[in-house]
Amino acid sequence: MRMPSTSRLCPVLVCLCFVQRYCGASHHPPTKVPSKNQTRLPNGEAEVHHRLKRGWIWNQFFVLEEHMGPDAQYVGKLHSNSDKGDGSVEYILTGEGAGTIFVINEVTGDIHATKSLDRERKTHYVLHAQALDRNTKMALEPESEFIIKVQDINDNAPKFPDGPFVATVPEMSEVGTSVLQVTASDADDPTYGNSARIVYSILQGQPYFSVDPKTGIIRTALANMDREAREHYTVVIQAKDMAGQVGGLSGSTTINITLTDVNDNPPKFPQKNYQLYVPESAQVGKPVGKIKANDEDLGINADIKYSIINSEGANMFSISTDRDTREGIISLKKPLNYERKKTYTLHIEGTNTHVDPRFSHLGPFKDTATLKITVGDVDEAPVFSMDTYILDVYENAPSGTEVGAVTAQDPDSRNSPVRYFMDSKEEGERYFRIDETSGVIWTTQPLDREDTPWHNVTVMASEVDNPSLLSHVPVTVQVLDVNDNPPEIATEEEVIVCESSRPGQVIQTITAVDKDDFANGQRFSFDLPSQLPVNPNFTLKDNDDSTASIIARRRRFNHLTQERYELPIVVQDSGEPSLSGTSTLTLRVCPCQRHGRVRMCQGEAFLSSAGLSTGALIAILLCIVILLAIVILFITLRQNKKEPLIISEEDIRENVVTYDDEGGGEEDTEAFDIIALRNPAAAEELKFRRDVRPEARQHGGPARSCRSPSVELDEVDVHEFIKQKLVEADLDTSVPPYDSLQTYAYEGQGSPTGTISPLDSPGTQSEQDYNYLDDWGPEFQKLAELYGEAESEMTT
């Protein structure tokens, strides 16, 4: 079939080659350089000898792909004007495929293709042609480049690279709804002929779907396709090249189309009437039955909401939807009673929750059914007349006192007799007992409200004919109060009495407590025992508001003289009958801060005012321990210090005394005997302690320092003696320059201001205000009290 067409094309190709060669040669630009064929004229111009130009321009050749002939396929011919046909010109071919795919006759210049070519693999080849003189091997023509194009034939069928396909389209879609677009590809040359021109057609899937022949878009072709009738469709699409003409190649693909669901079906109950049996013992809130409406749709389109639309059924029952099974679960809202009502009728409606308005014309998307419930008779446990019982009894009532009664009844129609008993596991059973026939509860022992004001017991009832059926009821017994406890003072702590208390001053206000009920103990009266003598230190004042005040009767207390006092107090309540009790309070005397601002003892007040916590106290004690350790270490090192090996007996420093401490004043006489400097007759009388306060005069006069004339004379003797010794030491050149001068309680003489010691000064009334000493801390409180008391006594 291909051989005649090939033979017809070859002459045409040869003609095209010659036309291209000569046309290409005419486009060469004229040269300006004189050649050997030019003659120079006298006027300088060159005379040109005209001749024909050589035709040696090659653009392209064509060769058909897929050549299957027995001989090599003729491609074209190379020819130079220099070739006279005598074989002196040699043609050479180089480039892509030269010598393997394409061969050239060196004498004639004919080019042949020795192999079958595939345009889809390689569309063209670039080669170079050259004409040489066979003898001299000189180039007769410049090297020329040309292209051999592989001409396409229709040898590739269309293909669907992405097939097969899966698509969906909603059911009940209108005709022409787009489903999917398919595209086929053809490897042939789309620019040459109709080899790659594709037309689409449907081979399978009619009359439900159609395809656009040019674009490959698949559309619905049938209206109202119902998913519930048929859900899946298989469509086969064909793509054919050559524009669908006879002889063209084709390929096909498969599209699996599924109809998606829409809500086009209402729910329906399989039947209109149902029956259900429910025993009267069914528990409230528990399911008692199920009902279901069918919906042919899927997913949310099949969701159903159930409801009870009549009041008789809605009052006793409720219905909910199970999300997994889409069933209506019927539950009990109130207890059933066979003796009161034996049957119930429920009208149940099932409605779609998601309705598509496009299909509202298909009818209401809901359905109703009737459910008849029959209540079954069950032997029930006895029922108490109350859900809980609250009884009361007075405390201290004798054993066998009736507290109250409980009643229960068999709810069944036969009304069986009931037996009562208490739960043996409870604590309250040992205080009460119950009559098993009447339900009356009695006490088994006297009760104490102050010990247990409430008792909780559980009473059980069972039918005599069926003891296994039990019912329980809680019973609470309140123990009523009787005034059987005397009142007593509320506080058990010590009462603080300041040393500076004055007559009539309130020491503390006290209250009372009573274990009895508030009704019998809300009012208290206070008094001192009448059988005891009058207390000289304290008295008691009833404030008529259930409180009393302890008042001091004397001036000043001293904890060194007596630290504690005991005060008995009689407290009486207002109950019926009235009871009284005696409580003894302990009063502790403490040196409080000034004006009684803080009623604590000094040690406690110091810690309280300092605001020291436990951690701070531990830190202080730790510091003290460390300081003591350092002092002990220092003393140990001083004691271990080496003494000199040789002590000179001629050491003339007889009066040089070395002390390791600061001295002890006049009483420190171990190192130096001060008596040698004093009058021997008055040596003992001169030992006067400056840290002892002189006694004031008894008659209110100012306290003065009493000094004997011997003391003053002794001070003069000492002054003169020391002065004399100093003069002797200064004039004596034989003694070393060591002076030993020690002063013991001697301030000098002749000062215009006199002594600075407050103890030796006259005890006249001072105009100084010592209140500022309170701000110096607890260390100066005693000093402030001393000056304050002295000032107060002087004023008095």
PDB file of C-alpha atoms in Angstrom, residues 139-389:
ATOM      1  CA  ALA A 139      36.650  21.599  -1.312  1.00  0.00           C
ATOM      2  CA  LEU A 140      34.720  22.522  -4.377  1.00  0.00           C
ATOM      3  CA  GLU A 141      31.838  23.869  -2.357  1.00  0.00           C
ATOM      4  CA  PRO A 142      31.620  25.232   1.182  1.00  0.00           C
ATOM      5  CA  GLU A 143      30.217  22.846   3.780  1.00  0.00           C
ATOM      6  CA  SER A 144      26.413  23.074   3.860  1.00  0.00           C
ATOM      7  CA  GLU A 145      24.001  22.125   6.696  1.00  0.00           C
ATOM      8  CA  PHE A 146      20.606  20.661   5.978  1.00  0.00           C
ATOM      9  CA  ILE A 147      17.807  18.917   7.907  1.00  0.00           C
ATOM     10  CA  ILE A 148      16.056  15.659   7.185  1.00  0.00           C
ATOM     11  CA  LYS A 149      12.572  15.684   8.726  1.00  0.00           C
ATOM     12  CA  VAL A 150      10.720  12.489   9.555  1.00  0.00           C
ATOM     13  CA  GLN A 151       7.273  12.786   8.027  1.00  0.00           C
ATOM     14  CA  ASP A 152       4.423  11.610  10.296  1.00  0.00           C
ATOM     15  CA  ILE A 153       1.970   8.846   9.486  1.00  0.00           C
ATOM     16  CA  ASN A 154      -1.005   7.829  11.651  1.00  0.00           C
ATOM     17  CA  ASP A 155       0.620   5.068  13.630  1.00  0.00           C
ATOM     18  CA  ASN A 156      -0.460   5.977  17.247  1.00  0.00           C
ATOM     19  CA  ALA A 157      -3.919   5.441  18.706  1.00  0.00           C
ATOM     20  CA  PRO A 158      -5.413   7.919  21.246  1.00  0.00           C
ATOM     21  CA  LYS A 159      -4.879   7.054  24.922  1.00  0.00           C
ATOM     22  CA  PHE A 160      -6.436   8.053  28.255  1.00  0.00           C
ATOM     23  CA  PRO A 161      -3.434   8.335  30.599  1.00  0.00           C
ATOM     24  CA  ASP A 162      -5.476   8.866  33.797  1.00  0.00           C
ATOM     25  CA  GLY A 163      -8.148   6.208  33.309  1.00  0.00           C
ATOM     26  CA  PRO A 164     -10.183   4.500  34.541  1.00  0.00           C
ATOM     27  CA  PHE A 165     -12.146   7.262  36.291  1.00  0.00           C
ATOM     28  CA  VAL A 166     -14.520   7.513  39.270  1.00  0.00           C
ATOM     29  CA  ALA A 167     -17.193  10.210  39.445  1.00  0.00           C
ATOM     30  CA  THR A 168     -20.325  11.087  41.407  1.00  0.00           C
ATOM     31  CA  VAL A 169     -23.458  13.030  40.624  1.00  0.00           C
ATOM     32  CA  PRO A 170     -26.470  13.744  42.872  1.00  0.00           C
ATOM     33  CA  GLU A 171     -29.538  11.690  42.215  1.00  0.00           C
ATOM     34  CA  MET A 172     -32.562  13.404  40.689  1.00  0.00           C
ATOM     35  CA  SER A 173     -30.219  15.791  38.820  1.00  0.00           C
ATOM     36  CA  GLU A 174     -31.495  17.656  35.788  1.00  0.00           C
ATOM     37  CA  VAL A 175     -30.616  16.599  32.237  1.00  0.00           C
ATOM     38  CA  GLY A 176     -27.269  18.036  31.138  1.00  0.00           C
ATOM     39  CA  THR A 177     -25.693  18.128  34.582  1.00  0.00           C
ATOM     40  CA  SER A 178     -21.938  17.894  34.149  1.00  0.00           C
ATOM     41  CA  VAL A 179     -20.383  14.776  35.640  1.00  0.00           C
ATOM     42  CA  LEU A 180     -16.740  14.625  34.490  1.00  0.00           C
ATOM     43  CA  GLN A 181     -14.442  15.663  31.632  1.00  0.00           C
ATOM     44  CA  VAL A 182     -12.080  13.096  30.111  1.00  0.00           C
ATOM     45  CA  THR A 183      -9.152  13.946  27.814  1.00  0.00           C
ATOM     46  CA  ALA A 184      -7.263  11.583  25.481  1.00  0.00           C
ATOM     47  CA  SER A 185      -3.777  12.195  24.081  1.00  0.00           C
ATOM     48  CA  ASP A 186      -2.335  11.175  20.629  1.00  0.00           C
ATOM     49  CA  ALA A 187       1.398  10.871  20.011  1.00  0.00           C
ATOM     50  CA  ASP A 188       1.071  11.684  16.289  1.00  0.00           C
ATOM     51  CA  ASP A 189       1.896  15.085  14.814  1.00  0.00           C
ATOM     52  CA  PRO A 190      -1.023  17.449  15.463  1.00  0.00           C
ATOM     53  CA  THR A 191       0.269  19.902  12.805  1.00  0.00           C
ATOM     54  CA  TYR A 192       0.211  17.443   9.937  1.00  0.00           C
ATOM     55  CA  GLY A 193      -3.032  16.014   8.663  1.00  0.00           C
ATOM     56  CA  ASN A 194      -5.724  14.561  10.930  1.00  0.00           C
ATOM     57  CA  SER A 195      -3.552  11.982  12.650  1.00  0.00           C
ATOM     58  CA  ALA A 196      -4.010  13.662  16.088  1.00  0.00           C
ATOM     59  CA  ARG A 197      -7.507  15.096  15.636  1.00  0.00           C
ATOM     60  CA  ILE A 198      -9.638  13.264  18.257  1.00  0.00           C
ATOM     61  CA  VAL A 199     -13.400  12.811  18.455  1.00  0.00           C
ATOM     62  CA  TYR A 200     -15.146  11.379  21.580  1.00  0.00           C
ATOM     63  CA  SER A 201     -18.131   9.041  21.597  1.00  0.00           C
ATOM     64  CA  ILE A 202     -19.954   6.923  24.210  1.00  0.00           C
ATOM     65  CA  LEU A 203     -19.900   3.169  23.786  1.00  0.00           C
ATOM     66  CA  GLN A 204     -21.673   2.198  27.041  1.00  0.00           C
ATOM     67  CA  GLY A 205     -23.870   4.143  29.476  1.00  0.00           C
ATOM     68  CA  GLN A 206     -26.732   5.258  27.287  1.00  0.00           C
ATOM     69  CA  PRO A 207     -29.412   6.488  27.711  1.00  0.00           C
ATOM     70  CA  TYR A 208     -28.311   7.697  31.149  1.00  0.00           C
ATOM     71  CA  PHE A 209     -25.250   9.711  30.110  1.00  0.00           C
ATOM     72  CA  SER A 210     -23.811  11.460  27.044  1.00  0.00           C
ATOM     73  CA  VAL A 211     -20.419  12.879  26.038  1.00  0.00           C
ATOM     74  CA  ASP A 212     -19.453  15.987  24.097  1.00  0.00           C
ATOM     75  CA  PRO A 213     -17.515  14.797  20.985  1.00  0.00           C
ATOM     76  CA  LYS A 214     -15.029  17.673  21.052  1.00  0.00           C
ATOM     77  CA  THR A 215     -14.453  18.435  24.776  1.00  0.00           C
ATOM     78  CA  GLY A 216     -15.035  14.998  26.319  1.00  0.00           C
ATOM     79  CA  ILE A 217     -17.441  16.360  28.985  1.00  0.00           C
ATOM     80  CA  ILE A 218     -19.805  13.673  30.294  1.00  0.00           C
ATOM     81  CA  ARG A 219     -23.306  14.844  31.210  1.00  0.00           C
ATOM     82  CA  THR A 220     -26.524  13.297  32.492  1.00  0.00           C
ATOM     83  CA  ALA A 221     -28.938  12.382  29.715  1.00  0.00           C
ATOM     84  CA  LEU A 222     -31.892  11.046  31.716  1.00  0.00           C
ATOM     85  CA  ALA A 223     -34.010  12.970  34.237  1.00  0.00           C
ATOM     86  CA  ASN A 224     -34.985  11.838  37.761  1.00  0.00           C
ATOM     87  CA  MET A 225     -32.408   9.093  38.157  1.00  0.00           C
ATOM     88  CA  ASP A 226     -33.214   7.581  41.588  1.00  0.00           C
ATOM     89  CA  ARG A 227     -30.384   6.333  43.770  1.00  0.00           C
ATOM     90  CA  GLU A 228     -32.755   4.084  45.669  1.00  0.00           C
ATOM     91  CA  ALA A 229     -33.589   2.359  42.333  1.00  0.00           C
ATOM     92  CA  ARG A 230     -30.027   2.182  40.934  1.00  0.00           C
ATOM     93  CA  GLU A 231     -26.916   3.622  42.473  1.00  0.00           C
ATOM     94  CA  HIS A 232     -23.912   2.659  40.274  1.00  0.00           C
ATOM     95  CA  TYR A 233     -23.363   3.111  36.511  1.00  0.00           C
ATOM     96  CA  THR A 234     -20.493   2.117  34.190  1.00  0.00           C
ATOM     97  CA  VAL A 235     -19.798   4.400  31.228  1.00  0.00           C
ATOM     98  CA  VAL A 236     -17.296   3.594  28.402  1.00  0.00           C
ATOM     99  CA  ILE A 237     -15.951   6.532  26.377  1.00  0.00           C
ATOM    100  CA  GLN A 238     -14.090   6.095  23.034  1.00  0.00           C
ATOM    101  CA  ALA A 239     -11.567   8.549  21.526  1.00  0.00           C
ATOM    102  CA  LYS A 240     -10.876   8.181  17.752  1.00  0.00           C
ATOM    103  CA  ASP A 241      -8.329  10.099  15.662  1.00  0.00           C
ATOM    104  CA  MET A 242      -8.534  11.125  11.995  1.00  0.00           C
ATOM    105  CA  ALA A 243     -11.562  13.171  13.096  1.00  0.00           C
ATOM    106  CA  GLY A 244     -13.521   9.979  13.422  1.00  0.00           C
ATOM    107  CA  GLN A 245     -13.093   8.963   9.768  1.00  0.00           C
ATOM    108  CA  VAL A 246     -12.908   5.392   8.611  1.00  0.00           C
ATOM    109  CA  GLY A 247      -9.418   4.013   9.092  1.00  0.00           C
ATOM    110  CA  GLY A 248      -8.636   6.151  12.131  1.00  0.00           C
ATOM    111  CA  LEU A 249      -7.214   4.654  15.323  1.00  0.00           C
ATOM    112  CA  SER A 250      -9.152   4.678  18.622  1.00  0.00           C
ATOM    113  CA  GLY A 251      -8.803   4.131  22.373  1.00  0.00           C
ATOM    114  CA  SER A 252     -11.326   3.873  25.226  1.00  0.00           C
ATOM    115  CA  THR A 253     -11.639   4.313  28.999  1.00  0.00           C
ATOM    116  CA  THR A 254     -14.150   3.435  31.722  1.00  0.00           C
ATOM    117  CA  ILE A 255     -15.893   5.824  34.105  1.00  0.00           C
ATOM    118  CA  ASN A 256     -17.628   4.430  37.228  1.00  0.00           C
ATOM    119  CA  ILE A 257     -20.384   6.890  38.161  1.00  0.00           C
ATOM    120  CA  THR A 258     -22.204   6.752  41.507  1.00  0.00           C
ATOM    121  CA  LEU A 259     -25.395   8.615  42.335  1.00  0.00           C
ATOM    122  CA  THR A 260     -25.133  10.439  45.669  1.00  0.00           C
ATOM    123  CA  ASP A 261     -28.079  10.608  48.031  1.00  0.00           C
ATOM    124  CA  VAL A 262     -30.495  13.505  48.505  1.00  0.00           C
ATOM    125  CA  ASN A 263     -33.421  13.649  50.917  1.00  0.00           C
ATOM    126  CA  ASP A 264     -36.158  12.630  48.516  1.00  0.00           C
ATOM    127  CA  ASN A 265     -37.790   9.944  50.683  1.00  0.00           C
ATOM    128  CA  PRO A 266     -39.857  10.611  53.864  1.00  0.00           C
ATOM    129  CA  PRO A 267     -39.617   8.286  56.902  1.00  0.00           C
ATOM    130  CA  LYS A 268     -42.236   5.551  57.148  1.00  0.00           C
ATOM    131  CA  PHE A 269     -43.251   3.271  59.998  1.00  0.00           C
ATOM    132  CA  PRO A 270     -43.539  -0.339  58.830  1.00  0.00           C
ATOM    133  CA  GLN A 271     -46.920  -0.561  60.533  1.00  0.00           C
ATOM    134  CA  LYS A 272     -49.365   1.866  62.023  1.00  0.00           C
ATOM    135  CA  ASN A 273     -50.145   0.105  65.322  1.00  0.00           C
ATOM    136  CA  TYR A 274     -47.781  -1.379  67.896  1.00  0.00           C
ATOM    137  CA  GLN A 275     -48.220  -2.977  71.320  1.00  0.00           C
ATOM    138  CA  LEU A 276     -45.841  -3.058  74.284  1.00  0.00           C
ATOM    139  CA  TYR A 277     -45.970  -4.770  77.692  1.00  0.00           C
ATOM    140  CA  VAL A 278     -44.366  -2.917  80.628  1.00  0.00           C
ATOM    141  CA  PRO A 279     -44.433  -4.249  84.234  1.00  0.00           C
ATOM    142  CA  GLU A 280     -45.393  -1.781  86.914  1.00  0.00           C
ATOM    143  CA  SER A 281     -42.055  -2.392  88.623  1.00  0.00           C
ATOM    144  CA  ALA A 282     -40.180  -0.719  85.770  1.00  0.00           C
ATOM    145  CA  GLN A 283     -37.718   1.889  87.020  1.00  0.00           C
ATOM    146  CA  VAL A 284     -38.186   5.544  86.233  1.00  0.00           C
ATOM    147  CA  GLY A 285     -35.713   6.829  83.642  1.00  0.00           C
ATOM    148  CA  LYS A 286     -34.990   3.375  82.237  1.00  0.00           C
ATOM    149  CA  PRO A 287     -35.886   2.283  78.638  1.00  0.00           C
ATOM    150  CA  VAL A 288     -39.002   0.132  78.377  1.00  0.00           C
ATOM    151  CA  GLY A 289     -39.250  -0.334  74.572  1.00  0.00           C
ATOM    152  CA  LYS A 290     -38.181   0.663  71.030  1.00  0.00           C
ATOM    153  CA  ILE A 291     -39.844   1.748  67.817  1.00  0.00           C
ATOM    154  CA  LYS A 292     -38.319   2.555  64.406  1.00  0.00           C
ATOM    155  CA  ALA A 293     -39.356   4.307  61.202  1.00  0.00           C
ATOM    156  CA  ASN A 294     -37.559   3.392  57.949  1.00  0.00           C
ATOM    157  CA  ASP A 295     -35.962   5.913  55.619  1.00  0.00           C
ATOM    158  CA  GLU A 296     -34.426   4.856  52.292  1.00  0.00           C
ATOM    159  CA  ASP A 297     -32.076   7.813  52.274  1.00  0.00           C
ATOM    160  CA  LEU A 298     -28.543   7.822  53.684  1.00  0.00           C
ATOM    161  CA  GLY A 299     -26.535   9.842  56.176  1.00  0.00           C
ATOM    162  CA  ILE A 300     -28.085  13.004  57.541  1.00  0.00           C
ATOM    163  CA  ASN A 301     -30.901  12.669  55.010  1.00  0.00           C
ATOM    164  CA  ALA A 302     -32.130   9.670  57.010  1.00  0.00           C
ATOM    165  CA  ASP A 303     -31.886  11.270  60.474  1.00  0.00           C
ATOM    166  CA  ILE A 304     -35.203  11.028  62.319  1.00  0.00           C
ATOM    167  CA  LYS A 305     -36.491  12.801  65.400  1.00  0.00           C
ATOM    168  CA  TYR A 306     -39.192  11.006  67.391  1.00  0.00           C
ATOM    169  CA  SER A 307     -41.773  12.693  69.615  1.00  0.00           C
ATOM    170  CA  ILE A 308     -44.928  11.758  71.548  1.00  0.00           C
ATOM    171  CA  ILE A 309     -47.659  14.102  70.349  1.00  0.00           C
ATOM    172  CA  ASN A 310     -50.496  13.201  72.736  1.00  0.00           C
ATOM    173  CA  SER A 311     -50.557  14.425  76.338  1.00  0.00           C
ATOM    174  CA  GLU A 312     -51.559  11.071  77.879  1.00  0.00           C
ATOM    175  CA  GLY A 313     -48.412   9.422  76.642  1.00  0.00           C
ATOM    176  CA  ALA A 314     -46.111  12.449  77.024  1.00  0.00           C
ATOM    177  CA  ASN A 315     -46.899  12.751  80.752  1.00  0.00           C
ATOM    178  CA  MET A 316     -45.818   9.199  81.576  1.00  0.00           C
ATOM    179  CA  PHE A 317     -43.248   8.392  78.878  1.00  0.00           C
ATOM    180  CA  SER A 318     -40.452  10.056  76.909  1.00  0.00           C
ATOM    181  CA  ILE A 319     -38.803   9.085  73.616  1.00  0.00           C
ATOM    182  CA  SER A 320     -35.295   9.764  72.271  1.00  0.00           C
ATOM    183  CA  THR A 321     -33.379   8.803  69.113  1.00  0.00           C
ATOM    184  CA  ASP A 322     -30.482   6.359  69.020  1.00  0.00           C
ATOM    185  CA  ARG A 323     -27.909   7.935  66.681  1.00  0.00           C
ATOM    186  CA  ASP A 324     -26.461   4.603  65.544  1.00  0.00           C
ATOM    187  CA  THR A 325     -29.622   2.586  64.900  1.00  0.00           C
ATOM    188  CA  ARG A 326     -32.021   5.554  64.369  1.00  0.00           C
ATOM    189  CA  GLU A 327     -34.503   3.846  66.712  1.00  0.00           C
ATOM    190  CA  GLY A 328     -36.892   5.605  69.041  1.00  0.00           C
ATOM    191  CA  ILE A 329     -36.060   4.635  72.667  1.00  0.00           C
ATOM    192  CA  ILE A 330     -39.111   4.836  74.946  1.00  0.00           C
ATOM    193  CA  SER A 331     -38.364   5.535  78.648  1.00  0.00           C
ATOM    194  CA  LEU A 332     -40.510   5.815  81.761  1.00  0.00           C
ATOM    195  CA  LYS A 333     -40.947   9.296  83.294  1.00  0.00           C
ATOM    196  CA  LYS A 334     -43.178   8.386  86.298  1.00  0.00           C
ATOM    197  CA  PRO A 335     -43.767   5.176  88.269  1.00  0.00           C
ATOM    198  CA  LEU A 336     -46.453   2.858  86.940  1.00  0.00           C
ATOM    199  CA  ASN A 337     -49.248   1.556  89.124  1.00  0.00           C
ATOM    200  CA  TYR A 338     -51.269  -1.344  87.867  1.00  0.00           C
ATOM    201  CA  GLU A 339     -54.004  -0.723  90.431  1.00  0.00           C
ATOM    202  CA  ARG A 340     -54.511   2.860  89.166  1.00  0.00           C
ATOM    203  CA  LYS A 341     -54.092   2.584  85.370  1.00  0.00           C
ATOM    204  CA  LYS A 342     -53.556  -0.530  83.298  1.00  0.00           C
ATOM    205  CA  THR A 343     -53.072   0.814  79.746  1.00  0.00           C
ATOM    206  CA  TYR A 344     -51.572   3.848  77.981  1.00  0.00           C
ATOM    207  CA  THR A 345     -51.845   4.947  74.348  1.00  0.00           C
ATOM    208  CA  LEU A 346     -48.917   6.808  72.714  1.00  0.00           C
ATOM    209  CA  HIS A 347     -49.070   8.655  69.373  1.00  0.00           C
ATOM    210  CA  ILE A 348     -45.512   8.731  68.064  1.00  0.00           C
ATOM    211  CA  GLU A 349     -44.311  10.908  65.174  1.00  0.00           C
ATOM    212  CA  GLY A 350     -41.049  10.486  63.227  1.00  0.00           C
ATOM    213  CA  THR A 351     -39.741  13.526  61.297  1.00  0.00           C
ATOM    214  CA  ASN A 352     -36.664  14.100  59.127  1.00  0.00           C
ATOM    215  CA  THR A 353     -34.315  16.642  60.674  1.00  0.00           C
ATOM    216  CA  HIS A 354     -32.764  17.776  57.333  1.00  0.00           C
ATOM    217  CA  VAL A 355     -35.352  18.553  54.653  1.00  0.00           C
ATOM    218  CA  ASP A 356     -34.402  19.593  51.093  1.00  0.00           C
ATOM    219  CA  PRO A 357     -36.870  22.241  49.866  1.00  0.00           C
ATOM    220  CA  ARG A 358     -36.384  21.130  46.252  1.00  0.00           C
ATOM    221  CA  PHE A 359     -38.316  17.954  46.999  1.00  0.00           C
ATOM    222  CA  SER A 360     -41.013  19.378  49.232  1.00  0.00           C
ATOM    223  CA  HIS A 361     -43.516  18.491  46.528  1.00  0.00           C
ATOM    224  CA  LEU A 362     -42.937  14.810  47.267  1.00  0.00           C
ATOM    225  CA  GLY A 363     -44.997  15.175  50.450  1.00  0.00           C
ATOM    226  CA  PRO A 364     -44.459  15.803  54.197  1.00  0.00           C
ATOM    227  CA  PHE A 365     -41.275  14.200  55.413  1.00  0.00           C
ATOM    228  CA  LYS A 366     -42.778  12.650  58.547  1.00  0.00           C
ATOM    229  CA  ASP A 367     -44.985   9.730  59.601  1.00  0.00           C
ATOM    230  CA  THR A 368     -46.996   8.695  62.681  1.00  0.00           C
ATOM    231  CA  ALA A 369     -47.765   5.433  64.473  1.00  0.00           C
ATOM    232  CA  THR A 370     -49.784   4.382  67.532  1.00  0.00           C
ATOM    233  CA  LEU A 371     -48.223   2.470  70.441  1.00  0.00           C
ATOM    234  CA  LYS A 372     -50.446   0.816  73.061  1.00  0.00           C
ATOM    235  CA  ILE A 373     -48.664   0.077  76.363  1.00  0.00           C
ATOM    236  CA  THR A 374     -50.106  -2.528  78.744  1.00  0.00           C
ATOM    237  CA  VAL A 375     -49.084  -2.276  82.417  1.00  0.00           C
ATOM    238  CA  GLY A 376     -48.353  -5.626  84.051  1.00  0.00           C
ATOM    239  CA  ASP A 377     -49.257  -6.408  87.646  1.00  0.00           C
ATOM    240  CA  VAL A 378     -46.245  -7.149  89.889  1.00  0.00           C
ATOM    241  CA  ASP A 379     -46.103  -8.094  93.555  1.00  0.00           C
ATOM    242  CA  GLU A 380     -44.604  -4.931  95.069  1.00  0.00           C
ATOM    243  CA  ALA A 381     -42.893  -4.235  98.358  1.00  0.00           C
ATOM    244  CA  PRO A 382     -44.804  -2.356 101.074  1.00  0.00           C
ATOM    245  CA  VAL A 383     -44.988   1.401 100.726  1.00  0.00           C
ATOM    246  CA  PHE A 384     -44.477   3.701 103.724  1.00  0.00           C
ATOM    247  CA  SER A 385     -46.892   6.554 104.258  1.00  0.00           C
ATOM    248  CA  MET A 386     -43.997   9.061 104.269  1.00  0.00           C
ATOM    249  CA  ASP A 387     -40.659   9.226 102.545  1.00  0.00           C
ATOM    250  CA  THR A 388     -38.924  10.068 105.836  1.00  0.00           C
ATOM    251  CA  TYR A 389     -40.007  10.315 109.489  1.00  0.00           C
TER     252      TYR A 389
END
